[in-house]
Coordinates of C-alpha atoms in Angstrom, one line a residue:
M734 CA 0.2 0.0 0.1
M735 CA 1.5 3.5 -1.0
N736 CA 2.1 6.1 1.6
A737 CA 0.0 9.3 1.6
P738 CA 3.1 11.5 0.0
V739 CA 3.3 9.0 -3.3
E740 CA -0.9 9.2 -3.2
L741 CA -0.5 13.1 -3.2
L742 CA 2.0 13.3 -5.9
L743 CA 0.3 10.6 -8.1
L744 CA -3.1 12.9 -7.9
A745 CA -1.3 16.2 -8.6
C746 CA 0.1 14.4 -11.6
L747 CA -3.3 13.2 -12.7
I748 CA -5.2 16.8 -11.9
L749 CA -2.1 18.2 -14.3
T750 CA -2.8 15.6 -17.1
T751 CA -6.4 16.5 -16.9
G752 CA -5.9 20.2 -17.0
L753 CA -3.3 19.7 -19.8
T754 CA -6.0 17.6 -21.9
L755 CA -9.2 19.1 -21.0
G756 CA -8.3 22.9 -20.2
T757 CA -10.1 24.2 -23.1
N758 CA -13.4 24.6 -21.3
Q759 CA -14.0 28.1 -19.7
H760 CA -16.6 28.7 -17.0
M761 CA -17.3 32.1 -15.9
E762 CA -20.0 33.2 -13.5
F763 CA -21.2 36.5 -12.8
T764 CA -23.8 38.4 -10.5
L765 CA -25.0 41.7 -11.4
L766 CA -27.1 44.3 -9.9
L767 CA -29.5 45.2 -12.3
P768 CA -31.5 48.7 -11.4
A769 CA -34.7 49.6 -12.3
A770 CA -35.6 50.8 -16.0
S771 CA -32.2 50.1 -17.3
T772 CA -30.5 47.6 -19.4
E773 CA -27.1 45.6 -19.0
C774 CA -24.9 44.1 -21.7
F775 CA -22.1 41.8 -21.5
Y776 CA -19.9 40.6 -24.4
Q777 CA -18.4 37.0 -24.9
T778 CA -15.7 36.2 -27.4
S779 CA -15.9 32.9 -29.1
M780 CA -14.2 31.1 -31.9
S781 CA -15.4 29.3 -34.7
N782 CA -17.2 25.9 -34.5
D783 CA -17.3 26.2 -30.3
S784 CA -20.1 25.9 -28.3
M785 CA -21.2 28.2 -25.9
E786 CA -24.1 27.5 -22.9
V787 CA -25.8 30.4 -21.1
E788 CA -27.7 30.1 -17.9
Y789 CA -29.3 32.6 -15.9
Q790 CA -31.5 33.2 -12.8
V791 CA -32.9 36.0 -11.1
I792 CA -32.6 35.5 -7.4
A793 CA -33.9 38.9 -6.1
G794 CA -36.3 41.6 -6.8
S795 CA -40.0 42.2 -7.0
G796 CA -41.5 39.6 -9.7
L797 CA -38.2 37.9 -10.1
D798 CA -38.5 38.2 -13.9
V799 CA -36.2 40.0 -16.3
D800 CA -35.9 40.2 -20.1
F801 CA -32.9 38.4 -21.9
V802 CA -31.4 38.6 -25.6
L803 CA -28.4 36.9 -26.8
I804 CA -27.5 38.3 -30.2
S805 CA -24.8 36.7 -32.6
P806 CA -21.6 38.6 -33.6
S807 CA -23.1 39.1 -37.1
G808 CA -26.2 40.9 -35.5
Y809 CA -28.8 38.2 -35.3
R810 CA -31.0 37.7 -32.2
L811 CA -30.6 34.2 -31.3
V812 CA -32.6 34.3 -28.2
S813 CA -35.6 36.5 -26.8
D814 CA -36.9 36.0 -23.3
F815 CA -39.4 38.1 -21.7
R816 CA -39.9 38.2 -18.4
R817 CA -38.5 34.9 -17.3
P818 CA -37.2 34.2 -13.7
D819 CA -34.4 31.5 -15.3
G820 CA -33.2 30.3 -18.7
I821 CA -30.9 28.0 -20.2
H822 CA -29.5 28.4 -23.8
I823 CA -27.2 26.5 -25.9
V824 CA -25.4 27.4 -29.1
D825 CA -24.0 24.4 -30.8
S826 CA -21.9 26.0 -33.6
T827 CA -20.7 29.4 -32.4
E828 CA -19.2 32.3 -34.8
D829 CA -16.4 33.8 -34.6
G830 CA -16.5 37.1 -32.8
D831 CA -18.2 38.7 -30.0
Y832 CA -21.6 37.5 -28.5
R833 CA -23.9 40.0 -26.6
L834 CA -25.9 39.0 -23.8
C835 CA -28.5 41.6 -22.6
F836 CA -30.6 41.9 -19.4
D837 CA -33.6 44.1 -19.6
N838 CA -35.2 45.6 -16.4
S839 CA -36.9 48.6 -18.3
F840 CA -40.5 47.4 -17.8
S841 CA -40.1 47.5 -14.0
K842 CA -39.9 51.1 -12.7
L843 CA -39.1 50.6 -9.4
S844 CA -37.8 47.3 -8.6
V845 CA -34.0 46.6 -8.9
K846 CA -33.4 42.8 -9.6
I847 CA -30.3 40.6 -8.9
V848 CA -29.1 38.4 -11.9
F849 CA -26.8 35.5 -11.4
F850 CA -25.7 34.2 -14.8
K851 CA -22.8 31.7 -16.1
V852 CA -21.3 31.4 -19.4
I853 CA -19.7 27.8 -20.3
L854 CA -17.6 27.7 -23.5
N855 CA -16.0 24.7 -25.1
S856 CA -13.4 25.0 -27.5
R857 CA -13.7 22.1 -29.8
S858 CA -11.1 22.9 -32.5
S859 CA -8.0 23.3 -29.5
A860 CA -9.2 20.3 -27.6
G861 CA -8.0 17.6 -30.4
G862 CA -4.8 19.4 -30.9
G863 CA -4.1 19.5 -27.2
R864 CA -5.0 16.0 -26.5
D865 CA -2.7 14.7 -30.1
E866 CA 0.0 16.8 -28.4
W867 CA 0.0 15.3 -25.2
A868 CA -0.1 11.6 -27.1
D869 CA 2.5 12.5 -29.0
M870 CA 4.9 13.8 -26.0
A871 CA 3.8 10.6 -24.1
T872 CA 5.1 8.5 -27.0
T873 CA 8.3 10.4 -27.1
D874 CA 9.0 9.4 -23.5
S875 CA 8.7 5.9 -24.0
M876 CA 5.2 5.1 -22.7
V877 CA 4.2 3.0 -25.6
D878 CA 3.0 0.3 -23.0
Y879 CA 0.3 2.2 -21.7
K880 CA -3.4 2.4 -23.2
L881 CA -3.3 6.1 -23.9
K882 CA -7.0 6.0 -25.1
D883 CA -8.3 4.1 -22.0
I884 CA -6.6 6.7 -20.0
R885 CA -7.9 9.6 -21.8
A886 CA -11.4 8.1 -22.3
R887 CA -11.6 7.4 -18.4
M888 CA -9.8 11.4 -17.7
D889 CA -12.6 12.5 -20.0
S890 CA -15.7 10.7 -18.1
V891 CA -14.0 12.0 -14.5
Y892 CA -13.8 15.4 -16.0
L893 CA -17.4 15.5 -17.3
H894 CA -18.8 14.2 -14.3
L895 CA -16.9 16.6 -12.2
E896 CA -17.9 19.7 -14.4
R897 CA -21.6 18.4 -14.5
S898 CA -21.4 18.3 -10.5
R899 CA -20.0 21.7 -10.2
Q900 CA -22.7 23.1 -12.5
V901 CA -25.4 21.4 -10.2
Q902 CA -24.0 22.8 -7.3
T903 CA -23.9 26.5 -8.6
A904 CA -27.4 26.0 -9.7
L905 CA -28.6 24.5 -6.3
R906 CA -26.5 27.7 -4.8
A907 CA -28.8 30.3 -6.8
F908 CA -32.0 28.5 -6.2
E909 CA -30.9 28.4 -2.5
A910 CA -30.1 32.1 -2.5
R911 CA -33.7 32.9 -4.4
D912 CA -35.8 30.9 -1.7
R913 CA -33.6 32.7 0.9
Y914 CA -34.5 36.2 -0.5
L915 CA -38.1 35.1 -0.8
L916 CA -38.3 34.1 2.7
E917 CA -36.5 37.2 4.2
D918 CA -39.2 39.2 1.9
N919 CA -42.1 37.5 3.3
L920 CA -40.6 37.6 7.0
W921 CA -41.9 41.2 7.4
R922 CA -45.0 40.7 5.9
V923 CA -45.8 37.7 8.2
S924 CA -44.5 39.8 11.4
F925 CA -46.6 42.7 10.5
W926 CA -49.8 41.0 9.8
S927 CA -49.3 38.9 12.8
C928 CA -48.7 41.9 14.9
I929 CA -52.0 43.4 13.6
N930 CA -53.9 40.2 14.7
L931 CA -52.6 40.2 18.2
L932 CA -53.4 43.9 18.4
V933 CA -57.1 43.1 17.1
M934 CA -57.6 40.1 19.5
L935 CA -56.4 42.3 22.4
A936 CA -58.6 45.2 21.4
V937 CA -61.5 42.8 21.1
A938 CA -60.9 41.1 24.6
V939 CA -60.7 44.7 26.2
T940 CA -64.0 45.8 24.8
Q941 CA -65.6 42.6 25.9
V942 CA -64.4 42.9 29.4
Y943 CA -65.5 46.4 29.5
T944 CA -68.6 45.8 28.2
L945 CA -69.5 43.0 30.7
Q946 CA -68.2 45.3 33.7
R947 CA -70.7 48.0 32.2
L948 CA -73.4 45.4 31.9
F949 CA -72.9 44.0 35.5
D950 CA -72.6 47.7 36.8
N951 CA -75.6 48.7 35.5
T952 CA -77.7 45.5 36.6
K953 CA -76.6 46.3 40.3
G954 CA -77.7 50.0 39.6
V955 CA -81.2 48.7 38.9
R956 CA -81.6 46.4 41.7
T957 CA -80.8 49.0 44.2

């Protein structure tokens, strides 16, 4: 059985190799404050024949909705969402240039929105080149006995599962933030109406006690 330093060294080598093999995935996350009656746009550069995934979610603000537009570098409107709380959009084959992502809150005149969104960009063209270079480097280092294809397939599978797990955890954190905001936003309403109901109940109780006392006082006065 290997000791701890050797295991850590092998794990570091595996992580480094995975980064060299699959380092073409770009994952960016942003949280923006969208003022009322305003529009915010962001630009994402992409190469030709890449794939891009855009996911957004409104985590705070009245109505929890926003307009979203995705425009290609050539000026075509690929996505148009109107007053949506969230959305996921995938562009399979991208163009060479800057994609524009716009969040519009112009329909709301008073409410400020907090929007969380992330962009995942997969570079297909450079992925194959990096893998071929890594395979050639391994061949020149006399590692022919290893099954490079099996090792690469296993690392690809592990990387994809880890990436998907990270994306799910990010989405769950966004859902948790939105639910927490809804609970905090509704807490003052519950507390306010609870105090109102308590005051009404106390007022009714005092009124009933006072009415009964007056009734008995009037009865005693009639008997005397």
